[in-house]
Short mmCIF file of C-alpha atoms and ligand atoms in Angstrom, two decimals:
data_model
loop_
_atom_site.label_atom_id
_atom_site.label_comp_id
_atom_site.label_asym_id
_atom_site.label_seq_id
_atom_site.Cartn_x
_atom_site.Cartn_y
_atom_site.Cartn_z
CA MET A 1 0.04 0.17 -0.09
CA SER A 2 1.84 3.57 -0.96
CA ARG A 3 1.78 5.71 1.30
CA PRO A 4 3.31 9.01 0.14
CA LEU A 5 3.02 11.34 2.86
CA LEU A 6 5.01 8.28 5.18
CA TRP A 7 7.31 8.93 2.93
CA LYS A 8 7.44 12.29 2.34
CA LEU A 9 8.02 13.02 6.37
CA CYS A 10 10.49 10.34 6.49
CA GLY A 11 12.59 11.93 3.86
CA SER A 12 12.11 15.26 5.57
CA VAL A 13 12.84 14.51 9.15
CA ALA A 14 15.83 12.08 7.50
CA ALA A 15 17.27 15.03 5.24
CA GLY A 16 16.52 17.57 8.55
CA ALA A 17 18.36 15.26 10.71
CA VAL A 18 21.52 15.10 8.50
CA ALA A 19 21.41 19.03 7.46
CA LEU A 20 20.66 19.04 11.41
CA PHE A 21 24.36 17.48 12.11
CA TRP A 22 26.15 18.78 9.43
CA VAL A 23 24.99 22.68 10.03
CA VAL A 24 26.26 21.89 13.51
CA ASN A 25 28.89 20.02 13.46
CA GLY A 26 30.30 22.88 10.81
CA LEU A 27 29.34 25.65 12.99
CA ALA A 28 31.40 24.22 15.73
CA LEU A 29 34.58 23.48 13.86
CA HIS A 30 34.74 27.26 12.58
CA THR A 31 33.90 28.62 15.43
CA GLU A 32 36.63 26.64 17.85
CA GLN A 33 38.65 27.22 14.79
CA GLN A 34 38.33 31.35 14.89
CA MET A 35 38.54 30.66 18.96
CA SER A 36 41.91 28.77 19.10
CA PHE A 37 44.88 31.45 17.97
CA VAL A 38 46.21 34.06 20.41
CA ALA A 39 44.66 37.09 19.09
CA PRO A 40 47.02 39.40 16.98
CA GLU A 41 47.49 41.92 19.06
CA HIS A 42 48.59 39.63 22.07
CA GLN A 43 50.89 37.77 19.22
CA ALA A 44 52.61 40.93 18.80
CA THR A 45 53.39 41.55 22.38
CA LEU A 46 54.81 38.60 22.87
CA VAL A 47 57.00 38.34 20.24
CA GLU A 48 58.05 42.14 21.46
CA TYR A 49 58.86 40.81 24.88
CA ALA A 50 60.50 37.91 22.81
CA ALA A 51 62.54 41.08 20.85
CA LYS A 52 63.43 42.79 24.60
CA ALA A 53 64.54 39.76 25.92
CA GLU A 54 66.76 39.09 22.78
CA THR A 55 68.31 42.25 23.04
CA LEU A 56 69.61 42.30 26.44
CA TYR A 57 70.56 39.20 25.97
CA THR A 58 72.29 39.68 22.91
CA ALA A 59 74.06 42.68 24.75
CA GLY A 60 74.93 40.50 27.14
CA GLU A 61 73.02 42.48 30.57
CA MET A 62 72.65 38.77 32.61
CA ALA A 63 71.37 41.20 35.25
CA GLU A 64 69.34 43.73 33.40
CA LEU A 65 67.66 40.38 31.66
CA GLU A 66 67.06 38.50 35.31
CA ARG A 67 65.42 42.22 36.11
CA TRP A 68 63.42 42.60 33.74
CA LEU A 69 62.46 38.84 33.52
CA ASP A 70 61.39 39.37 37.05
CA ALA A 71 58.84 42.01 36.67
CA LEU A 72 57.48 40.44 33.54
CA GLN A 73 56.38 37.80 35.32
CA GLN A 74 54.54 39.94 37.85
CA LYS A 75 53.02 41.90 35.48
CA GLU A 76 51.74 39.12 34.02
CA LYS A 77 51.16 36.71 36.53
CA THR A 78 52.86 34.47 34.45
CA TRP A 79 56.32 32.42 34.21
CA ALA A 80 58.93 33.50 31.81
CA ALA A 81 62.71 32.47 31.14
CA VAL A 82 65.12 32.51 28.37
CA VAL A 83 66.36 29.72 27.88
CA ARG A 84 69.73 27.59 25.54
CA SER A 85 69.17 24.38 24.56
CA GLN A 86 71.42 21.82 22.92
CA VAL A 87 70.14 19.15 21.02
CA GLN A 88 72.40 16.06 20.88
CA PRO A 89 72.02 12.80 18.55
CA MET A 90 73.13 9.74 19.86
CA ALA A 91 73.91 6.39 18.92
CA GLY A 92 75.51 7.41 15.60
CA SER A 93 72.10 9.00 14.87
CA THR A 94 71.79 12.63 12.65
CA LEU A 95 69.24 15.93 13.25
CA SER A 96 67.19 16.58 10.15
CA GLN A 97 67.38 20.14 8.65
CA GLN A 98 63.78 20.40 9.49
CA PHE A 99 64.54 19.09 12.61
CA ARG A 100 67.02 21.64 13.58
CA GLU A 101 65.02 24.35 11.95
CA GLY A 102 62.41 23.71 13.72
CA PHE A 103 63.39 22.54 17.08
CA ARG A 104 61.03 24.51 20.26
CA LEU A 105 60.43 24.22 23.28
CA GLY A 106 57.61 25.28 23.62
CA ARG A 107 54.51 26.73 21.51
CA ASN A 108 55.06 29.04 18.34
CA VAL A 109 52.82 32.00 19.25
CA GLY A 110 50.84 31.92 15.64
CA TRP A 111 49.83 28.10 16.56
CA LYS A 112 46.91 27.03 17.43
CA ILE A 113 45.79 26.45 21.42
CA HIS A 114 44.02 23.73 22.67
CA LEU A 115 41.04 25.16 23.85
CA TYR A 116 39.81 22.15 26.47
CA PHE A 117 43.31 21.95 28.16
CA GLU A 118 42.98 23.26 31.77
CA GLN A 119 46.82 24.62 31.64
CA ASN A 120 47.68 27.38 29.72
CA PRO A 121 50.03 26.12 27.33
CA ILE A 122 54.42 27.59 26.94
CA MET A 123 54.81 29.64 24.36
CA ASP A 124 58.41 30.08 22.35
CA VAL A 125 60.28 32.71 20.47
CA THR A 126 63.18 31.31 19.89
CA PHE A 127 66.63 33.93 19.24
CA ALA A 128 68.13 34.65 16.33
CA ASP A 129 70.80 32.03 16.96
CA GLY A 130 68.53 28.98 16.62
CA HIS A 131 69.09 27.68 20.24
CA THR A 132 68.40 30.54 22.66
CA HIS A 133 64.66 30.66 23.40
CA PHE A 134 62.58 32.85 25.24
CA LEU A 135 59.83 31.05 26.85
CA ILE A 136 56.60 32.12 28.86
CA THR A 137 53.28 30.79 29.62
CA LEU A 138 51.10 31.93 27.87
CA PRO A 139 49.56 34.87 30.49
CA GLN A 140 45.81 34.38 31.30
CA ARG A 141 44.52 37.89 29.65
CA MET A 142 45.81 36.38 26.38
CA ARG A 143 44.12 33.28 26.61
CA PRO A 144 41.81 32.85 23.63
CA GLY A 145 38.43 31.05 23.21
CA ALA A 146 37.04 32.77 26.86
CA TYR A 147 33.47 33.17 25.15
CA TRP A 148 33.86 28.83 24.29
CA GLN A 149 31.68 28.02 27.52
CA GLN A 150 28.83 30.03 25.66
CA ALA A 151 29.60 29.21 22.18
CA SER A 152 29.58 25.49 22.64
CA VAL A 153 25.89 25.65 24.86
CA LEU A 154 25.04 27.91 21.89
CA LEU A 155 25.67 25.26 19.43
CA GLN A 156 24.95 22.47 20.94
CA VAL A 157 21.45 23.37 22.30
CA VAL A 158 20.12 26.66 20.83
CA VAL A 159 21.31 25.70 17.57
CA PRO A 160 19.61 22.94 16.99
CA LEU A 161 16.32 24.05 18.91
CA LEU A 162 16.19 26.58 16.54
CA LEU A 163 16.36 24.60 13.21
CA LEU A 164 14.67 21.24 14.68
CA GLY A 165 11.60 23.55 15.51
CA LEU A 166 12.03 25.32 11.92
CA LEU A 167 11.85 21.80 10.52
CA ALA A 168 8.48 21.29 13.23
CA PHE A 169 6.82 24.09 12.10
CA MET A 170 7.46 23.78 8.38
CA LEU A 171 6.26 19.99 8.20
CA TYR A 172 3.54 21.18 10.47
CA GLN A 173 3.04 23.61 7.15
CA TYR A 174 2.70 21.65 4.77
CA LEU A 175 0.59 18.72 6.73
CA MET A 176 -2.07 21.89 8.07
CA SER A 177 -2.22 24.24 4.96
CA PRO A 178 -4.37 20.95 2.88
CA LEU A 179 -6.35 20.83 6.29
CA ARG A 180 -6.93 24.01 7.02
CA LYS A 181 -8.47 24.25 3.44
CA LEU A 182 -10.41 21.33 4.16
CA GLU A 183 -11.85 22.90 7.60
CA VAL A 184 -13.09 25.86 6.22
CA ALA A 185 -14.41 24.34 3.18
CA THR A 186 -16.58 21.91 6.01
CA ARG A 187 -17.11 24.97 7.56
CA GLN A 188 -18.72 26.78 4.34
CA PHE A 189 -20.80 23.68 3.91
CA SER A 190 -22.57 23.34 6.89
CA GLU A 191 -23.17 26.29 6.46
CA GLY A 192 -25.17 25.93 3.56
CA ARG A 193 -22.93 26.14 0.32
CA LEU A 194 -23.43 22.96 -1.16
CA ASP A 195 -21.53 24.07 -4.58
CA ILE A 196 -18.22 24.34 -2.57
CA ARG A 197 -15.84 21.20 -3.13
CA VAL A 198 -11.38 21.54 -2.00
CA GLY A 199 -10.23 19.19 -4.49
CA SER A 200 -8.58 21.66 -6.88
CA LEU A 201 -7.85 23.46 -3.63
CA ALA A 202 -4.90 20.33 -3.53
CA GLY A 203 -3.42 22.00 -5.85
CA ALA A 204 0.05 19.53 -7.25
CA ARG A 205 0.51 17.82 -4.38
CA ASP A 206 -1.22 13.61 -4.65
CA ASP A 207 -0.57 12.10 -0.99
CA GLU A 208 -2.79 10.71 1.41
CA LEU A 209 -4.52 14.49 2.64
CA THR A 210 -5.44 14.36 -1.68
CA ALA A 211 -7.10 11.10 -1.04
CA LEU A 212 -9.13 12.37 2.12
CA ALA A 213 -10.15 15.59 -0.14
CA GLY A 214 -11.31 13.30 -2.90
CA THR A 215 -13.70 11.47 -0.03
CA PHE A 216 -14.81 15.32 1.29
CA ASP A 217 -15.92 15.58 -2.13
CA ARG A 218 -17.05 12.75 -3.06
CA MET A 219 -19.56 12.95 0.21
CA ALA A 220 -20.16 16.44 -0.34
CA ASP A 221 -21.31 15.50 -3.63
CA ARG A 222 -23.57 12.70 -2.15
CA ILE A 223 -24.51 15.44 0.80
CA ALA A 224 -25.58 18.45 -1.98
CA GLN A 225 -27.31 15.56 -3.91
CA LEU A 226 -29.29 14.57 -0.92
CA ILE A 227 -30.14 17.92 0.28
CA ARG A 228 -30.78 18.84 -3.46
CA ALA A 229 -33.33 15.66 -4.41
CA GLN A 230 -35.47 16.11 -0.35
CA ARG A 231 -36.12 19.93 -1.71
CA HIS A 232 -37.26 18.96 -4.82
CA LEU A 233 -39.10 16.69 -3.27
CA ILE A 234 -40.59 18.65 -0.58
CA ALA A 235 -41.91 20.64 -3.38
CA ASP A 236 -43.14 18.60 -5.72
CA LEU A 237 -44.76 17.09 -2.75
CA SER A 238 -46.34 19.99 -0.85
CA HIS A 239 -47.64 20.40 -4.90
CA GLU A 240 -49.46 17.95 -5.60
CA LEU A 241 -51.23 18.01 -2.17
CA ARG A 242 -52.32 20.94 -2.66
CA THR A 243 -55.33 20.25 -5.02
CA PRO A 244 -56.94 17.26 -2.59
CA LEU A 245 -56.73 19.42 0.02
CA ALA A 246 -58.12 21.95 -1.53
CA ARG A 247 -60.97 20.12 -2.83
CA ILE A 248 -60.99 18.37 0.73
CA ASP A 249 -61.18 21.78 1.88
CA THR A 250 -64.13 22.66 -0.11
CA ALA A 251 -66.16 19.46 0.50
CA VAL A 252 -65.62 20.21 4.22
CA ASP A 253 -67.09 23.94 4.06
CA CYS A 254 -70.34 22.34 1.64
CA ALA A 255 -70.44 20.00 5.32
CA ASP A 256 -70.48 22.98 7.22
CA GLN A 257 -73.39 24.21 5.00
CA GLY A 258 -75.15 21.33 5.25
CA LEU A 259 -74.73 19.99 1.09
CA PHE A 260 -72.37 17.05 2.26
CA THR A 261 -74.10 14.51 0.18
CA ASP A 262 -72.77 10.80 -0.96
CA ASP A 263 -70.39 11.45 -3.99
CA LEU A 264 -69.09 14.21 -2.13
CA LEU A 265 -68.65 11.46 0.85
CA ALA A 266 -67.40 9.38 -1.76
CA ARG A 267 -64.35 11.84 -2.98
CA VAL A 268 -63.45 13.15 0.21
CA ARG A 269 -62.35 9.51 0.81
CA ARG A 270 -60.91 9.42 -2.79
CA ASP A 271 -58.35 12.50 -1.64
CA CYS A 272 -57.85 10.16 1.30
CA ARG A 273 -56.64 7.92 -0.43
CA VAL A 274 -54.71 9.80 -3.13
CA MET A 275 -52.71 11.38 -0.87
CA ARG A 276 -51.71 8.86 1.88
CA ARG A 277 -50.06 6.76 -1.63
CA LEU A 278 -48.74 10.11 -2.50
CA VAL A 279 -47.33 10.40 1.11
CA GLU A 280 -45.84 6.77 1.40
CA ASP A 281 -44.53 6.67 -2.45
CA THR A 282 -42.78 9.70 -1.37
CA LEU A 283 -41.40 8.72 1.80
CA THR A 284 -39.96 5.01 0.35
CA LEU A 285 -38.09 7.05 -2.48
CA ALA A 286 -37.20 9.56 0.81
CA TRP A 287 -36.08 6.44 2.42
CA LEU A 288 -34.50 4.63 -0.80
CA GLU A 289 -32.50 7.61 -1.92
CA ASN A 290 -31.83 8.54 1.84
CA GLU A 291 -30.38 5.02 3.41
CA GLN A 292 -29.23 2.69 -0.37
CA PRO A 293 -30.45 -0.14 1.80
CA ARG A 294 -28.86 -3.34 1.61
CA LEU A 295 -31.93 -5.14 0.47
CA ASP A 296 -30.66 -8.25 -1.73
CA THR A 297 -31.28 -10.77 1.17
CA GLU A 298 -33.81 -13.15 -0.24
CA CYS A 299 -34.23 -15.99 -2.91
CA VAL A 300 -36.84 -15.53 -5.38
CA ASP A 301 -37.58 -17.44 -8.65
CA LEU A 302 -38.46 -15.17 -11.18
CA THR A 303 -40.74 -17.02 -13.19
CA GLU A 304 -43.01 -17.15 -10.13
CA LEU A 305 -42.89 -13.74 -9.24
CA LEU A 306 -43.38 -12.61 -12.68
CA ASP A 307 -46.72 -15.11 -13.08
CA SER A 308 -48.51 -13.95 -10.06
CA ILE A 309 -47.79 -9.91 -11.75
CA VAL A 310 -49.16 -11.18 -15.15
CA ASP A 311 -52.60 -12.21 -13.60
CA ASP A 312 -53.05 -9.93 -11.32
CA ALA A 313 -52.34 -7.74 -14.61
CA ARG A 314 -54.93 -9.78 -16.28
CA PHE A 315 -57.55 -9.19 -13.74
CA GLU A 316 -56.83 -4.97 -13.20
CA PHE A 317 -56.51 -4.79 -16.87
CA PRO A 318 -58.76 -7.54 -18.94
CA GLN A 319 -59.11 -5.10 -21.87
CA HIS A 320 -55.74 -5.89 -22.80
CA GLY A 321 -53.53 -9.23 -24.40
CA LEU A 322 -50.74 -9.70 -22.24
CA SER A 323 -47.89 -12.59 -23.89
CA VAL A 324 -45.12 -13.65 -21.54
CA ASP A 325 -42.40 -15.68 -22.31
CA LEU A 326 -40.59 -17.19 -19.24
CA PRO A 327 -38.64 -20.64 -18.65
CA ASP A 328 -40.00 -22.81 -16.22
CA GLN A 329 -37.30 -21.26 -13.69
CA ALA A 330 -35.17 -18.59 -12.93
CA LEU A 331 -33.55 -18.30 -9.30
CA LEU A 332 -32.01 -15.13 -8.56
CA TYR A 333 -30.41 -15.15 -5.38
CA ASN A 334 -29.99 -12.28 -3.22
CA SER A 335 -32.51 -10.16 -4.17
CA ASN A 336 -35.66 -9.17 -2.93
CA HIS A 337 -39.72 -10.28 -3.47
CA ARG A 338 -41.70 -7.68 -2.41
CA ILE A 339 -39.57 -5.01 -3.19
CA LEU A 340 -38.77 -6.29 -7.01
CA GLY A 341 -42.71 -7.63 -7.07
CA GLN A 342 -43.75 -3.64 -6.87
CA ALA A 343 -41.28 -2.28 -9.15
CA ILE A 344 -41.84 -4.67 -11.75
CA GLU A 345 -45.13 -4.58 -11.29
CA ASN A 346 -45.31 -0.84 -11.47
CA VAL A 347 -43.78 -1.10 -15.01
CA VAL A 348 -46.01 -3.10 -16.08
CA ARG A 349 -48.72 -1.45 -15.13
CA ASN A 350 -47.34 1.98 -17.54
CA GLY A 351 -47.31 -0.45 -20.35
CA LEU A 352 -50.74 -1.55 -19.94
CA SER A 353 -52.17 1.72 -19.28
CA HIS A 354 -50.83 3.13 -22.12
CA GLN A 355 -51.14 1.27 -24.82
CA PRO A 356 -54.62 1.25 -26.66
CA THR A 357 -57.44 -1.19 -25.52
CA GLY A 358 -57.00 -4.36 -26.82
CA ALA A 359 -52.94 -3.86 -27.65
CA GLU A 360 -50.60 -6.75 -27.23
CA LEU A 361 -48.10 -6.22 -24.09
CA ARG A 362 -45.36 -8.80 -24.24
CA ILE A 363 -43.14 -9.85 -21.32
CA ALA A 364 -40.06 -12.10 -21.68
CA LEU A 365 -37.59 -13.73 -19.22
CA ARG A 366 -33.73 -14.02 -20.43
CA GLN A 367 -31.44 -15.50 -18.85
CA THR A 368 -28.05 -13.69 -19.53
CA LEU A 369 -24.33 -14.82 -18.69
CA ARG A 370 -24.17 -12.23 -15.60
CA GLY A 371 -28.09 -13.03 -14.26
CA PHE A 372 -31.49 -12.29 -15.87
CA THR A 373 -33.18 -9.08 -18.44
CA ILE A 374 -36.68 -8.83 -18.14
CA THR A 375 -38.08 -6.63 -21.57
CA VAL A 376 -41.73 -5.48 -21.18
CA CYS A 377 -43.12 -4.45 -24.53
CA ASP A 378 -45.97 -2.46 -24.76
CA GLN A 379 -47.55 -0.84 -28.45
CA GLY A 380 -48.06 2.42 -26.93
CA PRO A 381 -47.19 5.70 -28.41
CA GLY A 382 -43.63 5.52 -26.28
CA VAL A 383 -41.32 8.12 -25.06
CA PRO A 384 -40.47 11.68 -27.11
CA GLU A 385 -36.21 10.57 -26.53
CA PRO A 386 -35.06 13.95 -25.37
CA HIS A 387 -37.60 12.51 -21.87
CA LEU A 388 -36.29 8.43 -21.91
CA GLU A 389 -33.90 9.70 -18.64
CA ALA A 390 -36.56 11.80 -17.53
CA ILE A 391 -38.82 9.82 -16.46
CA PHE A 392 -37.25 8.45 -14.13
CA ARG A 393 -37.18 11.47 -12.44
CA PRO A 394 -39.32 11.67 -9.23
CA PHE A 395 -43.32 13.55 -10.12
CA PHE A 396 -41.75 13.64 -13.65
CA ARG A 397 -44.87 13.27 -16.27
CA HIS A 398 -45.13 13.38 -19.46
CA GLY A 399 -48.28 13.73 -21.51
CA ASP A 400 -51.86 11.70 -21.00
CA THR A 401 -52.26 7.85 -21.49
CA PRO A 402 -54.64 6.69 -24.48
CA ASN A 403 -57.23 5.65 -22.30
CA GLY A 404 -57.47 8.13 -19.20
CA LEU A 405 -56.00 5.12 -16.73
CA SER A 406 -53.51 6.57 -15.22
CA THR A 407 -54.16 8.73 -12.59
CA GLY A 408 -50.15 8.67 -11.39
CA PHE A 409 -47.84 11.03 -9.63
CA GLY A 410 -44.78 10.30 -11.94
CA LEU A 411 -43.98 8.45 -8.57
CA GLY A 412 -43.94 4.97 -10.47
CA LEU A 413 -40.64 4.52 -12.17
CA ALA A 414 -38.77 6.73 -10.28
CA LEU A 415 -39.51 4.04 -7.23
CA ALA A 416 -38.76 1.44 -9.72
CA ARG A 417 -35.58 2.30 -10.72
CA ARG A 418 -34.10 3.24 -7.06
CA GLN A 419 -36.35 -0.48 -6.09
CA ILE A 420 -34.38 -2.65 -8.50
CA GLU A 421 -30.86 0.01 -7.77
CA SER A 422 -30.61 -1.80 -4.10
CA LEU A 423 -30.86 -4.78 -5.29
CA GLN A 424 -27.84 -4.00 -7.50
CA GLY A 425 -29.46 -3.91 -11.20
CA SER A 426 -30.77 -1.60 -13.54
CA ILE A 427 -33.81 -0.14 -15.53
CA HIS A 428 -33.87 1.92 -18.46
CA ALA A 429 -36.12 3.00 -21.39
CA GLU A 430 -36.29 2.67 -25.30
CA ASN A 431 -38.27 3.38 -27.81
CA ARG A 432 -39.04 -0.05 -30.34
CA PRO A 433 -38.10 0.90 -33.72
CA GLY A 434 -41.64 -0.38 -34.56
CA GLY A 435 -43.77 2.41 -31.89
CA GLY A 436 -44.06 1.74 -28.42
CA LEU A 437 -41.84 1.45 -25.34
CA ARG A 438 -39.47 -0.93 -24.30
CA MET A 439 -38.44 -1.29 -20.79
CA VAL A 440 -35.45 -3.29 -20.14
CA ILE A 441 -34.63 -4.56 -16.26
CA THR A 442 -31.25 -5.97 -16.15
CA LEU A 443 -30.66 -8.14 -12.73
CA VAL A 444 -27.62 -9.84 -11.94
CA ARG A 445 -26.45 -12.82 -10.58
CA HIS A 446 -24.30 -12.87 -7.25
CA ARG A 447 -22.88 -15.48 -5.27
CA VAL A 448 -25.15 -17.48 -3.28
CA THR A 449 -25.35 -17.01 0.93
CA ASP A 450 -25.88 -19.52 3.19
CA GLY A 451 -29.23 -17.61 4.64
CA GLN A 452 -31.03 -17.96 0.74
CA LEU A 453 -30.24 -21.71 0.50
N1 ATP B 501 -44.69 2.48 -21.43
C1 ATP B 501 -44.83 4.35 -21.20
N2 ATP B 501 -45.63 4.69 -22.98
C2 ATP B 501 -45.76 5.67 -22.52
N3 ATP B 501 -45.32 6.61 -21.69
C3 ATP B 501 -44.56 6.73 -19.78
C4 ATP B 501 -44.52 4.77 -20.36
N4 ATP B 501 -44.26 4.41 -19.07
C5 ATP B 501 -43.87 5.84 -18.21
N5 ATP B 501 -44.54 7.02 -19.62
C6 ATP B 501 -44.14 8.73 -19.19
O1 ATP B 501 -43.48 8.28 -17.86
C7 ATP B 501 -44.26 9.30 -16.85
C8 ATP B 501 -43.75 8.73 -15.44
O2 ATP B 501 -43.70 7.13 -15.24
P1 ATP B 501 -44.46 7.14 -13.57
O3 ATP B 501 -44.50 5.59 -13.79
O4 ATP B 501 -43.03 7.31 -13.11
O5 ATP B 501 -45.43 7.97 -13.11
P2 ATP B 501 -47.24 7.65 -13.61
O6 ATP B 501 -47.44 6.19 -14.17
O7 ATP B 501 -47.37 8.32 -14.72
O8 ATP B 501 -47.57 7.61 -11.72
P3 ATP B 501 -47.38 6.76 -10.79
O9 ATP B 501 -46.93 5.28 -11.27
O10 ATP B 501 -46.95 7.34 -9.53
O11 ATP B 501 -48.65 6.35 -10.41
C9 ATP B 501 -45.50 8.88 -17.25
O12 ATP B 501 -46.65 9.75 -16.82
C10 ATP B 501 -45.26 8.52 -18.79
O13 ATP B 501 -45.47 10.31 -18.58
MG1 MG B 502 -47.23 4.42 -12.87
#
C-alpha cells in the first residue's frame, strides 16, 4: 500500500537530521577554529617581549635581563624565562635540517591553542642564534576562547533547537495547509454552501491528504445531491397535495352548509386515499435515496414472480392482451420478492395503461451470462427521446394515457429505479422501432449466501 505522506515525512525528517548535524558540526568546527588562536595584538606583545629579552641577552646584560624577567612575571602573573637548548644526537644518529630549524621548547605564538586544556601552554620565541629561546606561560589575559563555553551551549542546545523548531514548523505548515482548506470548506459546507469542494485546492499534491480531499468532495457531492433531491421532493409533494387538500376544504365547507352528499363523501375518501399513496410513495422514495439500504437478502424465482404479476394485471386490465415468454424456473439469489415485485408491477401497469385498448403487452425473461433480463414491450406512443431518462425522475409525467387510466403522480418509475438499484440491478427505457416503449430490467446474479438456500 503506497503511503506518499509517510515517505515524505520520513524523507524530510531524515534530511533535516542530516542537515542539522552538518550545520552544527560545521559551525562548531568553524567557531573553535576562530577561537583557538592567540589574538594578533597579543602575538605582537609576546614577540615584543622576546625581542626585548633577545636585545638584553645579545648585549650580555644578564643582570638587567634577570630584573626585566622578574618584572615581566609579576606584571603578567606568569612564568617567563630565557633558556638555551642543545640537542645531542646519540648512537650515531644525525639531526635532520627540518628538525634543526623547527626545534622548539614551547609553542610558536601563531600556533593553534587547545581550548579543552586547563593549563595555559608555554609559548616559545626562538632567538636569531637558533638555540636560545624566550619561554613564557601564556598569560591568562591572552588565552583565546574566552566565550567557548557559551558558544558550546549555543551550538549544542540553541542552534539545534532553532533548526528543529524550523523543521517542525515547516512540516506543520505542509500538513496543515490542506487541512485548513478542508476545515474552511467543511465550515462553509455546513453553513449551506453545497457547491463547495476542496479537490481543486489540493494543487499538485498527491498523497493521503489529497485522498482525504477527494473523499470529502465525494461526500459533499452525495450530501448536496441528497439535499437537493429532498428539497425537490418536498416542493413537488406539497404541490401535489395542494389539489386534494383544496378539494377536502371545499367538501368541509359544503358539510358546514349542510350540503354534504354521498358523492362528496366518496370524493373525500378518494382524495384521502390518493394523499396517503402520495405520501407513502414519497417517503419510500426518500428512504431508498437516503439510506441506500441493502435489500438483496432473499432468493426469488423470477418466473413465479412474473406469473403472479401477470395474473394480477390480467385481472386489472381485462381489455388488454398480455403475452409472456418465461423459462420454467429462474432463481435469482440476493434479491427481494416484495421490492422487485413492486418495481416490475409499476412497469407492467405503465405499459398497459399507455397502450390502446386491445393491444398486446409482451413480457419476456431471458437468462444472460451475468444474470437475467426482463423486457416489457408495449404498443403505446412511446416516450420522446429527450425524456427517456427524465421519466425516472420523481413527479415527472409526460402527456396523457390514451385510455385515461393513469391517475399517477410520476412516482412509479422513480421508485422502480431505486428499488431495482437497491438490488444491484438497473432499468432503462428505449423506444421500439415499430412504435411503443421497451423497458429493460437487468438483474445481476451474485454469489449464493448461506441464508438464502
Ligand atoms: N409505457 C409507457 N409509455 C409511454 N409513456 C410512459 C410509459 N411508462 C411511463 N411513461 C411516462 O413516464 C411518466 C412517469 O411514469 P411513472 O410510472 O413514474 O408515473 P405515472 O405512471 O404517471 O404515475 P405513478 O406511477 O406514480 O402512478 C408517465 O407519466 C408517462 O408520461
Ligand atoms: Mg406509473
